[in-house]
Coordinates of C-alpha atoms in Angstrom, one line a residue:
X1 CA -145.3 178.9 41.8
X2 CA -146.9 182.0 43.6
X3 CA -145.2 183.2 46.5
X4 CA -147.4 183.8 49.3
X5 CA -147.7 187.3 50.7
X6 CA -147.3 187.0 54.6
X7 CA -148.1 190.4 55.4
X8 CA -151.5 190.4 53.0
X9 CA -152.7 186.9 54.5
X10 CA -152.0 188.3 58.1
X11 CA -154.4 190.6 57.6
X12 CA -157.1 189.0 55.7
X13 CA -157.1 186.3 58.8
X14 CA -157.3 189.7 61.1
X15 CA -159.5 190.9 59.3
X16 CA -162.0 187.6 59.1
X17 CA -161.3 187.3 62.8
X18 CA -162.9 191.0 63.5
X19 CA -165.9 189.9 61.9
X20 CA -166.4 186.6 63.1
X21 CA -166.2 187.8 66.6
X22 CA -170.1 188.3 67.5
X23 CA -171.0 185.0 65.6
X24 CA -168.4 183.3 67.7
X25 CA -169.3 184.6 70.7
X26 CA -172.5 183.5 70.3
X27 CA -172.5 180.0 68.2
X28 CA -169.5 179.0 70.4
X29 CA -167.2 178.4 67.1
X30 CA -164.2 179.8 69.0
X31 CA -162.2 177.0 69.1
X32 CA -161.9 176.7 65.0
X33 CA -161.6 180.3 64.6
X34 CA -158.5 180.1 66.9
X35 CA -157.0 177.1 65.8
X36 CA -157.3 177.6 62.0
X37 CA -156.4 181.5 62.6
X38 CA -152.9 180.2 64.5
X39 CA -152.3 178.3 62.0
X40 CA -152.6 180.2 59.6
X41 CA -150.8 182.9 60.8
X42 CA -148.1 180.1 62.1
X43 CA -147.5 179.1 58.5
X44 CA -146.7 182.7 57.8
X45 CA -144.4 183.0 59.9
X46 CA -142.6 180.2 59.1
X47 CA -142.6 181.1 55.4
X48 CA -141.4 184.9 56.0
X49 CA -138.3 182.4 58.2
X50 CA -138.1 185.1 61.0
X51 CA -139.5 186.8 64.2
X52 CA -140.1 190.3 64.9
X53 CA -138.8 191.4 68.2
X54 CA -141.1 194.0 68.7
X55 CA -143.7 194.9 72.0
X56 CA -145.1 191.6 71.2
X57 CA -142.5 190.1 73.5
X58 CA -144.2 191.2 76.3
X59 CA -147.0 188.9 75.2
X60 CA -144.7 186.3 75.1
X61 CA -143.3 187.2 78.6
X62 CA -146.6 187.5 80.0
X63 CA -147.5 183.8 78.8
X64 CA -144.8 181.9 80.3
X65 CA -145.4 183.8 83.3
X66 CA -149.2 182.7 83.7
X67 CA -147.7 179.1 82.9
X68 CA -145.2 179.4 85.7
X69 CA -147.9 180.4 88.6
X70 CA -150.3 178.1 87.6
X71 CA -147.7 176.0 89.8
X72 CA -148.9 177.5 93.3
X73 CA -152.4 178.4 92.2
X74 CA -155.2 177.7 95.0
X75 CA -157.2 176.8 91.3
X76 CA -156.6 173.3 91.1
X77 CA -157.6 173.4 87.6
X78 CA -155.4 176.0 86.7
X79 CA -153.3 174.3 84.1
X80 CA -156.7 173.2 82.4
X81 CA -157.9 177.3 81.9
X82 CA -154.6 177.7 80.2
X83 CA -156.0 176.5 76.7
X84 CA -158.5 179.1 76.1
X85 CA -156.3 181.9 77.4
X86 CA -152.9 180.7 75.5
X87 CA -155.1 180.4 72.4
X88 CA -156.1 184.1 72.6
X89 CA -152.8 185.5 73.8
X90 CA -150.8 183.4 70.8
X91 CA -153.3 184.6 68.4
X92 CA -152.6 188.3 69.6
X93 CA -149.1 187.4 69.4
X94 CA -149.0 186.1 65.8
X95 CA -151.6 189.3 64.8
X96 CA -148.6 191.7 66.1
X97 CA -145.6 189.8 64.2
X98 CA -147.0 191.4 61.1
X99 CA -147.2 195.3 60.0
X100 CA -150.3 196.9 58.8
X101 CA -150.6 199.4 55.8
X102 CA -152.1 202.6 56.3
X103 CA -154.6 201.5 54.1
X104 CA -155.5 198.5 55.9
X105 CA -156.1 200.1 58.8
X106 CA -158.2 201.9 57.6
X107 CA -160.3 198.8 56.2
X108 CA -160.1 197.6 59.8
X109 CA -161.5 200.1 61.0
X110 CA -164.3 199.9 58.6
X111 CA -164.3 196.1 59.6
X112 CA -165.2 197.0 63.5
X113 CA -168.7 199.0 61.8
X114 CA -169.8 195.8 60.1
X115 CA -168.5 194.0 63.3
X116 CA -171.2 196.0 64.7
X117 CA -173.8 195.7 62.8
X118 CA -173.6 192.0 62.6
X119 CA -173.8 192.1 66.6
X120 CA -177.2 194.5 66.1
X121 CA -178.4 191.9 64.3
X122 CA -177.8 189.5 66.7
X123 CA -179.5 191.6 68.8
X124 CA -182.3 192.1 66.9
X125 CA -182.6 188.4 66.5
X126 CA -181.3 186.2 69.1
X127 CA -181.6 189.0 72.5
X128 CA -184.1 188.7 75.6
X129 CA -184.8 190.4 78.6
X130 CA -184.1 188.9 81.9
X131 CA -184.4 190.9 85.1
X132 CA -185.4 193.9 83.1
X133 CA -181.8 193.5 81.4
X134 CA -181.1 193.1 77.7
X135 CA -178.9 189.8 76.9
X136 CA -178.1 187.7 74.0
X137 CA -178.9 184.1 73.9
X138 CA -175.4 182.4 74.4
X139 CA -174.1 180.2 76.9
X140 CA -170.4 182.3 77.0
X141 CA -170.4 185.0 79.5
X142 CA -169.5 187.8 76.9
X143 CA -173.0 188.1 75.9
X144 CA -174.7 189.0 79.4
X145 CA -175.5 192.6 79.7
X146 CA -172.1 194.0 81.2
X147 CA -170.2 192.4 78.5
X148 CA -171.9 193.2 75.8
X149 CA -171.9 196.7 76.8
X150 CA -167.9 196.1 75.6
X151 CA -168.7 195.1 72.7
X152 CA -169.8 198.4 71.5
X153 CA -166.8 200.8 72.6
X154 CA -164.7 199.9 69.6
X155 CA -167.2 200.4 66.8
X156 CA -168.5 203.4 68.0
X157 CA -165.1 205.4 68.4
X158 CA -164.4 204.6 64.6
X159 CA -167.9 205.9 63.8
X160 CA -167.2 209.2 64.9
X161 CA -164.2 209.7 63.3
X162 CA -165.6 208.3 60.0
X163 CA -168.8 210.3 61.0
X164 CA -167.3 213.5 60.5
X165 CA -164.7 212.9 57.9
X166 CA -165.5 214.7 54.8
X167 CA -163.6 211.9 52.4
X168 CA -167.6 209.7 53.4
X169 CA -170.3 210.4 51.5
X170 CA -173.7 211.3 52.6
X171 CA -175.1 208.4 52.6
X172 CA -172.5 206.5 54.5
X173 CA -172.6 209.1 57.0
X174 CA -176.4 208.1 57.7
X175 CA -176.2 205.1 57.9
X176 CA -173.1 205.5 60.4
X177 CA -175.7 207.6 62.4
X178 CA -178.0 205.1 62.3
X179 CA -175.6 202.7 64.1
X180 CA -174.8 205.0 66.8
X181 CA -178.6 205.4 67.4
X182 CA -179.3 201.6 67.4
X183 CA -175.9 200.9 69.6
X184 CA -176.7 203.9 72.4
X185 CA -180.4 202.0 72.3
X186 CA -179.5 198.4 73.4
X187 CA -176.4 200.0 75.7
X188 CA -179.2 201.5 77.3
X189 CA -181.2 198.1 77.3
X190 CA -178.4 196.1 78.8
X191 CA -179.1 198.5 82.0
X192 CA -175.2 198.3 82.9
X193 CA -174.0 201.6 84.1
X194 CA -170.4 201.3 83.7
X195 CA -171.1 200.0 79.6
X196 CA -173.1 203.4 79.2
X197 CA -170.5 205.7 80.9
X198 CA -167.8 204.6 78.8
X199 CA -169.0 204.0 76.2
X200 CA -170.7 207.6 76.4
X201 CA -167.5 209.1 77.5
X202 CA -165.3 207.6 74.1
X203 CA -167.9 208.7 72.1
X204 CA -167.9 212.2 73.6
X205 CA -164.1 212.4 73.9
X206 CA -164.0 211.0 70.3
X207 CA -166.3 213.6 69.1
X208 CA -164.6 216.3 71.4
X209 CA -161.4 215.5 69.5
X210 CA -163.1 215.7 66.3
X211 CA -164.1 219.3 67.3
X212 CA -160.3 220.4 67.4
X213 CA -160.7 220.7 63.8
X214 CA -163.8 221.5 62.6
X215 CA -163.7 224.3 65.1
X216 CA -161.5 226.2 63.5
X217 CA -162.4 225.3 59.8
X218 CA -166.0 224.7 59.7
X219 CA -167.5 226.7 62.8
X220 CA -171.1 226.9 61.8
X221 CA -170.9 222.9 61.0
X222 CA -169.5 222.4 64.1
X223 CA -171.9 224.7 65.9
X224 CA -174.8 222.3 64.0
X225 CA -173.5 219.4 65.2
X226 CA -172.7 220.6 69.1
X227 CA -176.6 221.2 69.3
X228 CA -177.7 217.9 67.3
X229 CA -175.2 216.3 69.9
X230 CA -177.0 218.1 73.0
X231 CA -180.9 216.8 71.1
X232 CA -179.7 213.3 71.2
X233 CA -178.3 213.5 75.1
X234 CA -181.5 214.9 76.0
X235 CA -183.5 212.9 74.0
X236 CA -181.9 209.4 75.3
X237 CA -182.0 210.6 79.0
X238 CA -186.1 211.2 78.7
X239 CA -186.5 207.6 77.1
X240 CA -183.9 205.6 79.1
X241 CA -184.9 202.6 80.8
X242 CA -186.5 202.6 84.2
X243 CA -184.2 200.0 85.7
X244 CA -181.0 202.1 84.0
X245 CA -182.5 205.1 86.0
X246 CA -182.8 202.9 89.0
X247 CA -179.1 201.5 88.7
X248 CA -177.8 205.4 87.9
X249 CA -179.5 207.1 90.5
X250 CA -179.5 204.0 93.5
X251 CA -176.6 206.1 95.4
X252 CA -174.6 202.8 95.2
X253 CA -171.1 204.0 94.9
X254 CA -169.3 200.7 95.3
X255 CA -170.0 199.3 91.9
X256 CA -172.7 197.0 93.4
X257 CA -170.9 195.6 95.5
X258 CA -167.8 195.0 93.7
X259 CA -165.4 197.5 96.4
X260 CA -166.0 195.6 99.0
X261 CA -164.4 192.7 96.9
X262 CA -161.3 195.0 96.0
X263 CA -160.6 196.3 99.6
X264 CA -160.4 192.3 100.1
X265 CA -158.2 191.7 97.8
X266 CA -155.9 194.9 98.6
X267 CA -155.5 193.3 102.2
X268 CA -154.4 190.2 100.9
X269 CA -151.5 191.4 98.9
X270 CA -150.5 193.9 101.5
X271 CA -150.6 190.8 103.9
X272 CA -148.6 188.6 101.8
X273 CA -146.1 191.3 100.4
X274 CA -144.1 188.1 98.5
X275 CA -147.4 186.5 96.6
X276 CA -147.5 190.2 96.0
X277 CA -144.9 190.3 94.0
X278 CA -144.9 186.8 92.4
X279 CA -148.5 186.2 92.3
X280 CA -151.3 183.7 93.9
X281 CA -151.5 182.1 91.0
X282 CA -153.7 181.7 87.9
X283 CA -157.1 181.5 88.3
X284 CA -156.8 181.8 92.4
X285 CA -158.5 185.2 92.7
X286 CA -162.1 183.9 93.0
X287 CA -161.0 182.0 96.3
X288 CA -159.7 185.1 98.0
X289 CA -162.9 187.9 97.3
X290 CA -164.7 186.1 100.2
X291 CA -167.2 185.4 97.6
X292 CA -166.1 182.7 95.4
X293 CA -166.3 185.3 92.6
X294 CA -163.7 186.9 90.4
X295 CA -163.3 190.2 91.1
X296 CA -164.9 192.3 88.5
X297 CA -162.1 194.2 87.5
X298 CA -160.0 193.3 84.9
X299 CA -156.3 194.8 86.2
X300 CA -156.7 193.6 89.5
X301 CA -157.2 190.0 88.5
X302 CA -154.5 190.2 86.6
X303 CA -152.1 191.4 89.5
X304 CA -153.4 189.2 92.2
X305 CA -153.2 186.3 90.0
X306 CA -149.5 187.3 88.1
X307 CA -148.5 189.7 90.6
X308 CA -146.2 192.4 89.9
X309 CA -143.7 190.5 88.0
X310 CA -146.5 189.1 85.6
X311 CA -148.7 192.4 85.7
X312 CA -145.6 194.6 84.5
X313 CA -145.1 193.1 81.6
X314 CA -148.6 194.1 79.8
X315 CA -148.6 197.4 81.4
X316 CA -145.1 198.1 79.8
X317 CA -147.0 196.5 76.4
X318 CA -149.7 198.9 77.0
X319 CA -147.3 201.9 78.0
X320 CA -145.0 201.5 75.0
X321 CA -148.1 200.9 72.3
X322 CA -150.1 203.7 73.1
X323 CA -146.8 206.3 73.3
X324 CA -146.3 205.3 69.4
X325 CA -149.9 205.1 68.6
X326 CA -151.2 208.9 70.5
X327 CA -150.1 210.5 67.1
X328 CA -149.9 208.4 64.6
X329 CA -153.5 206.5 65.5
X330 CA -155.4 208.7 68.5
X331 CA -158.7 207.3 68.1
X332 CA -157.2 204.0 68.9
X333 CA -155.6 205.5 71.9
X334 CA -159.3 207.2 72.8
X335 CA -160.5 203.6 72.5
X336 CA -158.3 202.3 75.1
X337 CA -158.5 204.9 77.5
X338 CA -162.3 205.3 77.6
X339 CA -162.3 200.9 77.4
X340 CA -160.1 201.3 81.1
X341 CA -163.5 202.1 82.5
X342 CA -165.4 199.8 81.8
X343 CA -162.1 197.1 82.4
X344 CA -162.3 198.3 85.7
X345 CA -165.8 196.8 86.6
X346 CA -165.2 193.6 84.6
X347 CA -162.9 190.4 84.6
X348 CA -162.5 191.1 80.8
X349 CA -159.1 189.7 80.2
X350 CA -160.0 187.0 77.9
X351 CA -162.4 188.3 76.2
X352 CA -162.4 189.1 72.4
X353 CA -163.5 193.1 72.2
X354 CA -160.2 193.4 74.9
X355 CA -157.8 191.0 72.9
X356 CA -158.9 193.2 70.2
X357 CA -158.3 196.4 71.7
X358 CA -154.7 194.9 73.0
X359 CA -154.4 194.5 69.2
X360 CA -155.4 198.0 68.0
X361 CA -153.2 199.3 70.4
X362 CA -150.3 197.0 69.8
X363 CA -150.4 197.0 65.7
X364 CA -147.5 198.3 63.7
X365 CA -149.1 200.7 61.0
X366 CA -146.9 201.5 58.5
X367 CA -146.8 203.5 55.2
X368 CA -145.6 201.0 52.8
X369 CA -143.8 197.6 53.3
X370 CA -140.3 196.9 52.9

C-alpha cells in the first residue's frame, strides 16, 4: 500500500484553495471548499499521528477566546457567526501544521498570478457599475468595490518580484505586465481610495526593494525601468476615473466617515476599562459605532470585540511570523505591511485574501523535509 505524503497533500489542498478563492467568493461554494479542505487536511494530520506546536497556537488561542466572549456579546446571534469564522481560522490552522518547500513556495506564489487572473476574468465577465463604482456580481460582501480592491494586493506584490527576476523568460514577463496593467485598471474602477493607495504603495515598495539590486548590478536596466515606472504613474493619473478623482481630492480626511465611528469606539473602551480588557463580545461592535455598522477597520473590530486578551494573541502570531519571514521571505512581509492599510479601512477579518495573507505570513518554508 502507498503511504500518503502529508506534507505534499497539504499543499496540493493549499494550493487548490488559492485558486478557488475568486470562484468561491463569487458562486458562494465556500462551505464545500472548507469542509472538504478540513478534512482533508484533518486526515493528514491524523496519519502524520502528531501536532506541531508552532505560532499556529496562537490561532488556536485566539479561537477559544472568540468562543468564550460570545458568552457576554450584545450579538445575540453570536454563537451562530461562529461557523463561518471557526471554519476559516481551523482551516488556517491545519494550513500552518504543515512545512513548505522552497520550491513550493515558489509554485504558490505562481498560484496567487493565476488567482488573479481568474478574478480578471471574473471581472471581465460577471462585473457592473453601480454608483459609478466597479463590482462583481455576488451576493458575499468580498466582492463590492472596497473588497475587491484586496483582492489584488497579494498577486501584485509577487508580480514584481517575478517581474524583474531574470530566471522568467520574456514572454512570461509580458504577460506579468499585462496583469499589472489590467489589475491597476479595475483598482481604479472600483473608485476605493484606500484599495488604490495600498495597493500602489506594495507595488512601489515591492519594486523599490527590487531596485536594491538591480541598482548596483544592472544600472542602465534599472534607469529603464524607473522611467517606464514614472510613464505608467502618469499615464494612469490622466485616465483615472472621474469619481476616483472626486473621492481623492474631496478633502475628506475621516475615511468617509469612518473616524467618527473609531473615536466612538475609543470612548467606549476607555469608559469601560474591564470590557477593555476582556472584550464586548463577538460580533457586538456594530451595536456600539452609533451606527449599527461594523466599524470599517479590521484591528479595531477585533479588539473591541476580543479585547486585549483576545487581540494579543494574533498580534504576537503576526509579530513572531513576520520576524522569521523579513529575510527569509520579504515580499511576503511587503505584502502584509502595505495590506495594514487597506485592513485599517475594512472589517476584513474573515475574509479569504486576509486569511491568506495570515497564511503567507505564518507558513514554515523550509529547504528540504525531514
Amino acid at each position: 500500500m502507498v503511504k500518503l505524503d502529508v506534507n505534499k497533500t497539504a499543499f496540493l489542498v493549499t494550493l487548490l484553495f488559492i485558486l478557488a478563492s475568486p470562484i468561491e467568493n463569487i458562486l458562494r461554494t465556500e462551505q464545500v471548499v472548507y469542509v472538504l479542505g478540513i478534512a482533508i487536511l484533518v486526515f493528514c494530520v491524523i496519519q502524520r499521528k502528531y501536532l506541531l506546536l508552532n505560532n499556529s497556537k496562537y490561532i488556536v488561542v485566539l479561537m477559544v477566546y472568540i468562543f468564550l466572549t460570545c458568552y457576554w456579546s450584545a450579538e445575540r446571534q453570536a454563537f451562530n457567526s461562529l461557523l463561518v469564522i471557526y471554519a476559516e481560522l481551523l482551516f488556517l490552522y491545519l494550513q500552518l501544521q504543515f512545512p513548505y518547500t522552497e520550491s513550493q513556495y515558489k509554485k504558490i506564489k505562481v498560484a496567487f498570478l493565476i488567482q488573479n487572473w481568474i478574478l480578471l476574468i471574473l471581472c471581465f465577465t460577471s462585473g457592473s457599475y453601480m454608483d459609478s463604482r466597479f463590482w462583481l456580481k455576488s451576493a458575499t460582501s468580498g466582492a463590492d468595490p472596497n473588497y475587491l480592491s484586496g483582492w489584488f494586493v497579494i498577486p501584485l506584490c509577487f508580480a514584481v518580484e517575478l517581474l524583474f527576476s531574470e530566471k522568467i523568460k520574456k514572454v512570461w514577463k509580458i504577460l506579468i505586465t499585462v496583469q499589472v496593467v489590467l489589475s491597476f485598471y479595475f483598482i481604479m474602477q472600483t473608485a476605493s481610495k484606500s484599495g488604490l493607495i495600498t495597493n500602489a504603495c506594495v507595488f512601489a515598495i515591492a519594486t523599490i526593494y527590487t531596485f536594491r539590486s538591480m541598482i548596483k548590478e544592472h544600472p542602465g536596466r534599472a534607469l529603464a525601468v524607473l522611467v517606464a515606472f514614472a510613464l505608467g504613474v502618469i499615464i494612469a493619473v490622466n485616465n483615472m476615473p472621474a469619481y476616483l478623482v472626486q473621492r481623492l481630492t474631496n478633502g475628506d480626511t475621516t475615511g468617509t466617515g469612518r473616524f467618527p465611528m473609531w473615536v466612538t469606539l475609543a470612548e467606549t473602551m476607555l469608559n469601560n476599562p474591564i470590557k477593555m480588557i476582556f472584550g464586548f463580545g463577538t460580533s457586538a461592535v456594530k451595536y456600539y459605532t452609533g451606527t449599527g455598522l461594523v466599524s470599517h477597520n479590521t484591528y479595531l473590530d477585533l479588539l473591541f470585540n476580543e479585547g486585549l486578551v483576545g487581540f494579543i494573541p494574533l498580534v504576537i502570531y503576526i509579530g513572531k511570523s513576520i520576524r522569521i519571514k523579513i529575510k527569509k521571505c520579504p515580499y511576503t512581509v511587503i505584502t502584509f505591511l502595505g495590506m495594514s492599510v487597506l485592513l485599517l479601512t475594512l472589517s476584513a477579518f474573515n475574509t479569504r485574501f486576509f486569511m491568506l495573507l495570515l497564511f503567507l505570513i505564518g507558513m514554515d518554508v523550509t529547504e528540504n523535509f525531514e
